[in-house]
mmCIF file of C-alpha atoms and ligand atoms in Angstrom:
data_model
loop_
_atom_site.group_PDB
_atom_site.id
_atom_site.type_symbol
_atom_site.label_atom_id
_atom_site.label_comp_id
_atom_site.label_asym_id
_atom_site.label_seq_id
_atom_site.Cartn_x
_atom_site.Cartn_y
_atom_site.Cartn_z
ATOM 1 C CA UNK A 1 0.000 0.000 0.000
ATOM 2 C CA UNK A 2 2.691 2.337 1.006
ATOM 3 C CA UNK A 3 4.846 1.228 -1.898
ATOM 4 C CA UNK A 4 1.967 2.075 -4.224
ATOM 5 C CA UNK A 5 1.530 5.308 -2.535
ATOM 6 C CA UNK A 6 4.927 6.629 -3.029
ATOM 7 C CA UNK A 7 4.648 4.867 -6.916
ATOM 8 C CA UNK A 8 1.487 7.710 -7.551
ATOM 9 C CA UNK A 9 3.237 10.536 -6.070
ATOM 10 C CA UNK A 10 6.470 9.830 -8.298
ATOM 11 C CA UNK A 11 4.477 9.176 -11.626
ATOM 12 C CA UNK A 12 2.657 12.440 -11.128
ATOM 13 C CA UNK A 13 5.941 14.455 -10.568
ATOM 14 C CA UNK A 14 6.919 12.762 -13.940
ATOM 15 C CA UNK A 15 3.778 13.188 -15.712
ATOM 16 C CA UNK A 16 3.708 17.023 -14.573
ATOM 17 C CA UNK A 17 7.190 17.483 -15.480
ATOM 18 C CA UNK A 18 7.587 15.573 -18.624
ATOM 19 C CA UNK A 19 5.991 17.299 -21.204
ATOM 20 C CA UNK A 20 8.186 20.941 -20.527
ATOM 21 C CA UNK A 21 11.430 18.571 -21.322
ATOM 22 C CA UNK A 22 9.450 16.206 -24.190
ATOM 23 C CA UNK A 23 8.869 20.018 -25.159
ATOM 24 C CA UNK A 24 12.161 21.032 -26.022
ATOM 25 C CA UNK A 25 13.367 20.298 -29.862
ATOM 26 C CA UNK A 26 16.386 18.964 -30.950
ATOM 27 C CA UNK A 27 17.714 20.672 -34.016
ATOM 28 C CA UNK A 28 20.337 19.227 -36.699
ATOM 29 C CA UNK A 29 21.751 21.994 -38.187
ATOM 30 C CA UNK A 30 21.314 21.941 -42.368
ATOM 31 C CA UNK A 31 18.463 19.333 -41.914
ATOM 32 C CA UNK A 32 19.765 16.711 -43.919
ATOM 33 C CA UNK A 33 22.468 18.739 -45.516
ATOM 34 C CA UNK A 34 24.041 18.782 -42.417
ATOM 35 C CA UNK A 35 27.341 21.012 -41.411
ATOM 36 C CA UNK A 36 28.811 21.992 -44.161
ATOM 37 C CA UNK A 37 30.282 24.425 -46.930
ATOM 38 C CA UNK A 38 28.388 25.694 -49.169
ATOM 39 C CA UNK A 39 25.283 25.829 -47.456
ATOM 40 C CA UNK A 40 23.197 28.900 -46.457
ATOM 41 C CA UNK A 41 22.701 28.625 -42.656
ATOM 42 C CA UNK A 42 20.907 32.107 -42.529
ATOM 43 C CA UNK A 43 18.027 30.722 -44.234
ATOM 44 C CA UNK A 44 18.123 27.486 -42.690
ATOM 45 C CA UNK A 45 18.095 29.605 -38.991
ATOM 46 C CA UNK A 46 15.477 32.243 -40.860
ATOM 47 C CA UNK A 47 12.199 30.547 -39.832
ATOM 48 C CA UNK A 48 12.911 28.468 -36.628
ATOM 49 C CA UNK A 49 12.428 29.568 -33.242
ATOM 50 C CA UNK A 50 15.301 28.553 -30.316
ATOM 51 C CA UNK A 51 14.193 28.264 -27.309
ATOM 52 C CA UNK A 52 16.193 27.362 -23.719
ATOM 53 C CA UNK A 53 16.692 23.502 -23.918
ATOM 54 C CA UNK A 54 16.450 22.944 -27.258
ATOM 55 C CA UNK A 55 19.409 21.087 -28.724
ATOM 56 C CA UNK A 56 21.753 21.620 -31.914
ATOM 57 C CA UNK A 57 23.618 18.669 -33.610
ATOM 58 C CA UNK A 58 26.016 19.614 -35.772
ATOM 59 C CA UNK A 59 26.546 16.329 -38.302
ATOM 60 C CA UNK A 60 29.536 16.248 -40.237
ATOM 61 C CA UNK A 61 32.392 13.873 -41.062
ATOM 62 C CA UNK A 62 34.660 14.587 -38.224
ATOM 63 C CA UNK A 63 38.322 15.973 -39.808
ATOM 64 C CA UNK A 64 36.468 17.785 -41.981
ATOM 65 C CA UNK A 65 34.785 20.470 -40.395
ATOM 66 C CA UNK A 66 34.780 21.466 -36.822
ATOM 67 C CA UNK A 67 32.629 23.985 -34.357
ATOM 68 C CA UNK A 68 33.805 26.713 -32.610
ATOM 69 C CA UNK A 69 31.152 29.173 -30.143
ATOM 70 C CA UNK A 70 32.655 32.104 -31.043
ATOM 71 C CA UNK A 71 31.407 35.864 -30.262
ATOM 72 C CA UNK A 72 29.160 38.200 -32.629
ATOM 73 C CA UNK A 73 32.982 39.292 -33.483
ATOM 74 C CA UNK A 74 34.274 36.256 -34.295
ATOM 75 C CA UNK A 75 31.248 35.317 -36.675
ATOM 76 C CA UNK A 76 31.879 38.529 -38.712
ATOM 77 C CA UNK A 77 35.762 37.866 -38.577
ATOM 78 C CA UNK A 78 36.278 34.405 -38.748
ATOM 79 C CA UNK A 79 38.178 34.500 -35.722
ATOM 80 C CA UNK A 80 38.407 30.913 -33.844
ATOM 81 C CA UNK A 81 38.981 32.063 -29.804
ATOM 82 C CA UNK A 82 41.949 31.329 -28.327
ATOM 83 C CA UNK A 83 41.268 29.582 -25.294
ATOM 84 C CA UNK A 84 38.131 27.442 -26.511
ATOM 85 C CA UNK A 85 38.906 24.049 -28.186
ATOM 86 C CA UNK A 86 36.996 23.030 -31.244
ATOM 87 C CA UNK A 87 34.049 20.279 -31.140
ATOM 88 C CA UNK A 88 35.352 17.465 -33.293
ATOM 89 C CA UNK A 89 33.061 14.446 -32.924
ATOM 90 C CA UNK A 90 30.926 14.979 -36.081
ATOM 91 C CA UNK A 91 27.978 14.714 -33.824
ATOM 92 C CA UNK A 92 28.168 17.620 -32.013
ATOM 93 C CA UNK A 93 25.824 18.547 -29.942
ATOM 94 C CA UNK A 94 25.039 21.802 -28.344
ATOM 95 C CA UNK A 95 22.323 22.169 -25.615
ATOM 96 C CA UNK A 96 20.959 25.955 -25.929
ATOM 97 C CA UNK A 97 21.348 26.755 -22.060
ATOM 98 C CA UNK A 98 20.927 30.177 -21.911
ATOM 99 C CA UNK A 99 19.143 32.917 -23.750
ATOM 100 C CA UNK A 100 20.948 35.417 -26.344
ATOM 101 C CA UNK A 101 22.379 35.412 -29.681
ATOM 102 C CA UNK A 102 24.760 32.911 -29.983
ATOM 103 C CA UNK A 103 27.661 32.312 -33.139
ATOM 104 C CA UNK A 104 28.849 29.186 -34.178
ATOM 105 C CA UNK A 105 31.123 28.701 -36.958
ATOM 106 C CA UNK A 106 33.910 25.956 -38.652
ATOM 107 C CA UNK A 107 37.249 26.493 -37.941
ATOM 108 C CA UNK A 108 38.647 24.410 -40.721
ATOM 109 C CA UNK A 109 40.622 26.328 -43.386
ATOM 110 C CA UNK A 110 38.195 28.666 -45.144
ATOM 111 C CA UNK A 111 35.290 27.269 -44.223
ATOM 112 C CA UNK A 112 33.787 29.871 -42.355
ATOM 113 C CA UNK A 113 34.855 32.505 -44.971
ATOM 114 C CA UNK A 114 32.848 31.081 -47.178
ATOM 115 C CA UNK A 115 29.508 30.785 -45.097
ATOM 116 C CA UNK A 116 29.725 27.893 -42.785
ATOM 117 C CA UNK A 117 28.812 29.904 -39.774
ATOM 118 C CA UNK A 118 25.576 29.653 -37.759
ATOM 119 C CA UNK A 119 23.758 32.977 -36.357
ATOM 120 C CA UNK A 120 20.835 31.980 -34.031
ATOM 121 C CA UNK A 121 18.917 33.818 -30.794
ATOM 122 C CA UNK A 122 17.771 31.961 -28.334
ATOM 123 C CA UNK A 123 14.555 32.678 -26.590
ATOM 124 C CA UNK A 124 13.527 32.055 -22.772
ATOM 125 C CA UNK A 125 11.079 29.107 -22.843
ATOM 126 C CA UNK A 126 9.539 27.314 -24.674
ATOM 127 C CA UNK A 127 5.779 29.226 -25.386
ATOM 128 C CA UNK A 128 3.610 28.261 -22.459
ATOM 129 C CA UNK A 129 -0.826 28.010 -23.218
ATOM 130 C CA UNK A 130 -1.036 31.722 -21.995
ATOM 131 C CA UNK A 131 -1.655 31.018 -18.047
ATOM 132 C CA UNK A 132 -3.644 33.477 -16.226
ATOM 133 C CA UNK A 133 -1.339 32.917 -13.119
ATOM 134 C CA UNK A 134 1.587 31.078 -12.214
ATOM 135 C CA UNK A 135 -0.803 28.535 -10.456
ATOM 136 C CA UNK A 136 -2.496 28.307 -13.412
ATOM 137 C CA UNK A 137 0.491 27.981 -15.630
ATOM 138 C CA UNK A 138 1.601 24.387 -14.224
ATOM 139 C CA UNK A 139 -2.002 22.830 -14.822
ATOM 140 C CA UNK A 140 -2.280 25.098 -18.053
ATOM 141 C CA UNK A 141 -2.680 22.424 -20.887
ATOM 142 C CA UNK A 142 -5.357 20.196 -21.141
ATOM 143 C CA UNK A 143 -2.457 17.080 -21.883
ATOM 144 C CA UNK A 144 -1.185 17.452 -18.377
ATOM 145 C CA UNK A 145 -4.945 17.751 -16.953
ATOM 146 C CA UNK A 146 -6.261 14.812 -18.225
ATOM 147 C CA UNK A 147 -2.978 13.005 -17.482
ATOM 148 C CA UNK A 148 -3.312 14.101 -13.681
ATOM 149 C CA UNK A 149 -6.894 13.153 -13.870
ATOM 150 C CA UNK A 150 -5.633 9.815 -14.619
ATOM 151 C CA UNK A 151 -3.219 9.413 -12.739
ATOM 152 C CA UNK A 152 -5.651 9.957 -9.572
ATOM 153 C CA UNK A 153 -8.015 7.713 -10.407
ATOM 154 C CA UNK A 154 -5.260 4.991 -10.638
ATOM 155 C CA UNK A 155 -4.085 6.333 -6.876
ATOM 156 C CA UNK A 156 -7.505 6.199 -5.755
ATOM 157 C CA UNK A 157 -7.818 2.065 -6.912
ATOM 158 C CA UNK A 158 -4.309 1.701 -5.768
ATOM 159 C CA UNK A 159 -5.210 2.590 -1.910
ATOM 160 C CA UNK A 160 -8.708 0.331 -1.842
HETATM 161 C C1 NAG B 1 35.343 37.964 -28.871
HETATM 162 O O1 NAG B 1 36.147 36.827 -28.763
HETATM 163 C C2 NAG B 1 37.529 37.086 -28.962
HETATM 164 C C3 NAG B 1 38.257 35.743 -28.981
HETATM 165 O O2 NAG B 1 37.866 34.912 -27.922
HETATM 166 C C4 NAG B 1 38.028 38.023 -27.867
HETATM 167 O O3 NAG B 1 39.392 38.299 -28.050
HETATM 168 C C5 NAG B 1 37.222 39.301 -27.932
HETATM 169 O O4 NAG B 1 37.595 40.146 -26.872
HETATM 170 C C6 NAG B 1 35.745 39.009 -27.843
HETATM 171 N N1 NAG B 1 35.001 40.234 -28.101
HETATM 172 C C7 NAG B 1 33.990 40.628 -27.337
HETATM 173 C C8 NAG B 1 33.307 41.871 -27.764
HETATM 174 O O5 NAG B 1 33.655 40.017 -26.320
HETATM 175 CU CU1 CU B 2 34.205 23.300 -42.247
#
């Protein structure tokens, strides 16, 4: 009984919490095209929002391109930083943990000179269902209502 207690209380923390991290996209950069010259990551960036959590992958063959975060400076220059190292992998991935506009670009001879270089602004969260107040906001979509709703009827068969 106890043991089924504490089961309901955990699977509602998960079911409330859940969806805001199933809500958070995971981005590879150039779609299919992947990270790469030749490519025009402006317009690939143009239409997508970024929000906090959200994820970039950067897929390339690794030795041939790299990624270096690099300042609104060092996107217009082409300047790799000094003290950062380059991600190498060719599956890089990137989790967008702060707000702001943030520069990525390749490092790898000319690369970035020639337009492999990603400009993107993050935004705070992830758009919430309008909440009237903060009370309101964590029971604001209907998903995580019925889910709850749920979830109590199963606690309520669990105790009898
Ligand atoms: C941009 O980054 C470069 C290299 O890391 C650094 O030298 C420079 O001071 C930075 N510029 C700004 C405005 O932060
Ligand atoms: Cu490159």
């Amino acid at each position: 009984m106890a043991a089924n207690k504490q089961f309901f209380v955990i699977l509602s923390i998960v079911v409330i919490i859940l969806p805001s991290i199933a809500s958070a996209t995971d981005y590879t950069v150039g779609d299919d095209r992947g990270w790469k010259t030749n490519f025009d990551y402006a317009a690939w960036a143009k239409d997508k929002q970024f929000y906090v959590g959200d994820t970039l992958l950067f897929k390339y063959a690794a030795g041939s391109h790299n990624v270096f975060k690099v300042n609104g400076t060092g996107f217009k220059e082409c300047t790799k930083p000094e003290l950062t190292l380059a991600l190498t992998t060719g599956n890089d991935v990137i989790t967008l943990a702060t707000p702001g506009r943030k520069w990525y670009i390749c490092g790898v001879g000319q690369h970035c000179a020639g337009g492999q270089k990603l400009f993107i602004t993050v935004q705070d969260a992830a758009p919430q269902p309008a909440p009237t107040s903060s009370a309101n906001g964590i029971f604001a979509s209907g998903y995580q209502m019925v889910l709850i709703a749920m979830v109590a009827v199963g606690a309520l068969f669990a105790m009898v």
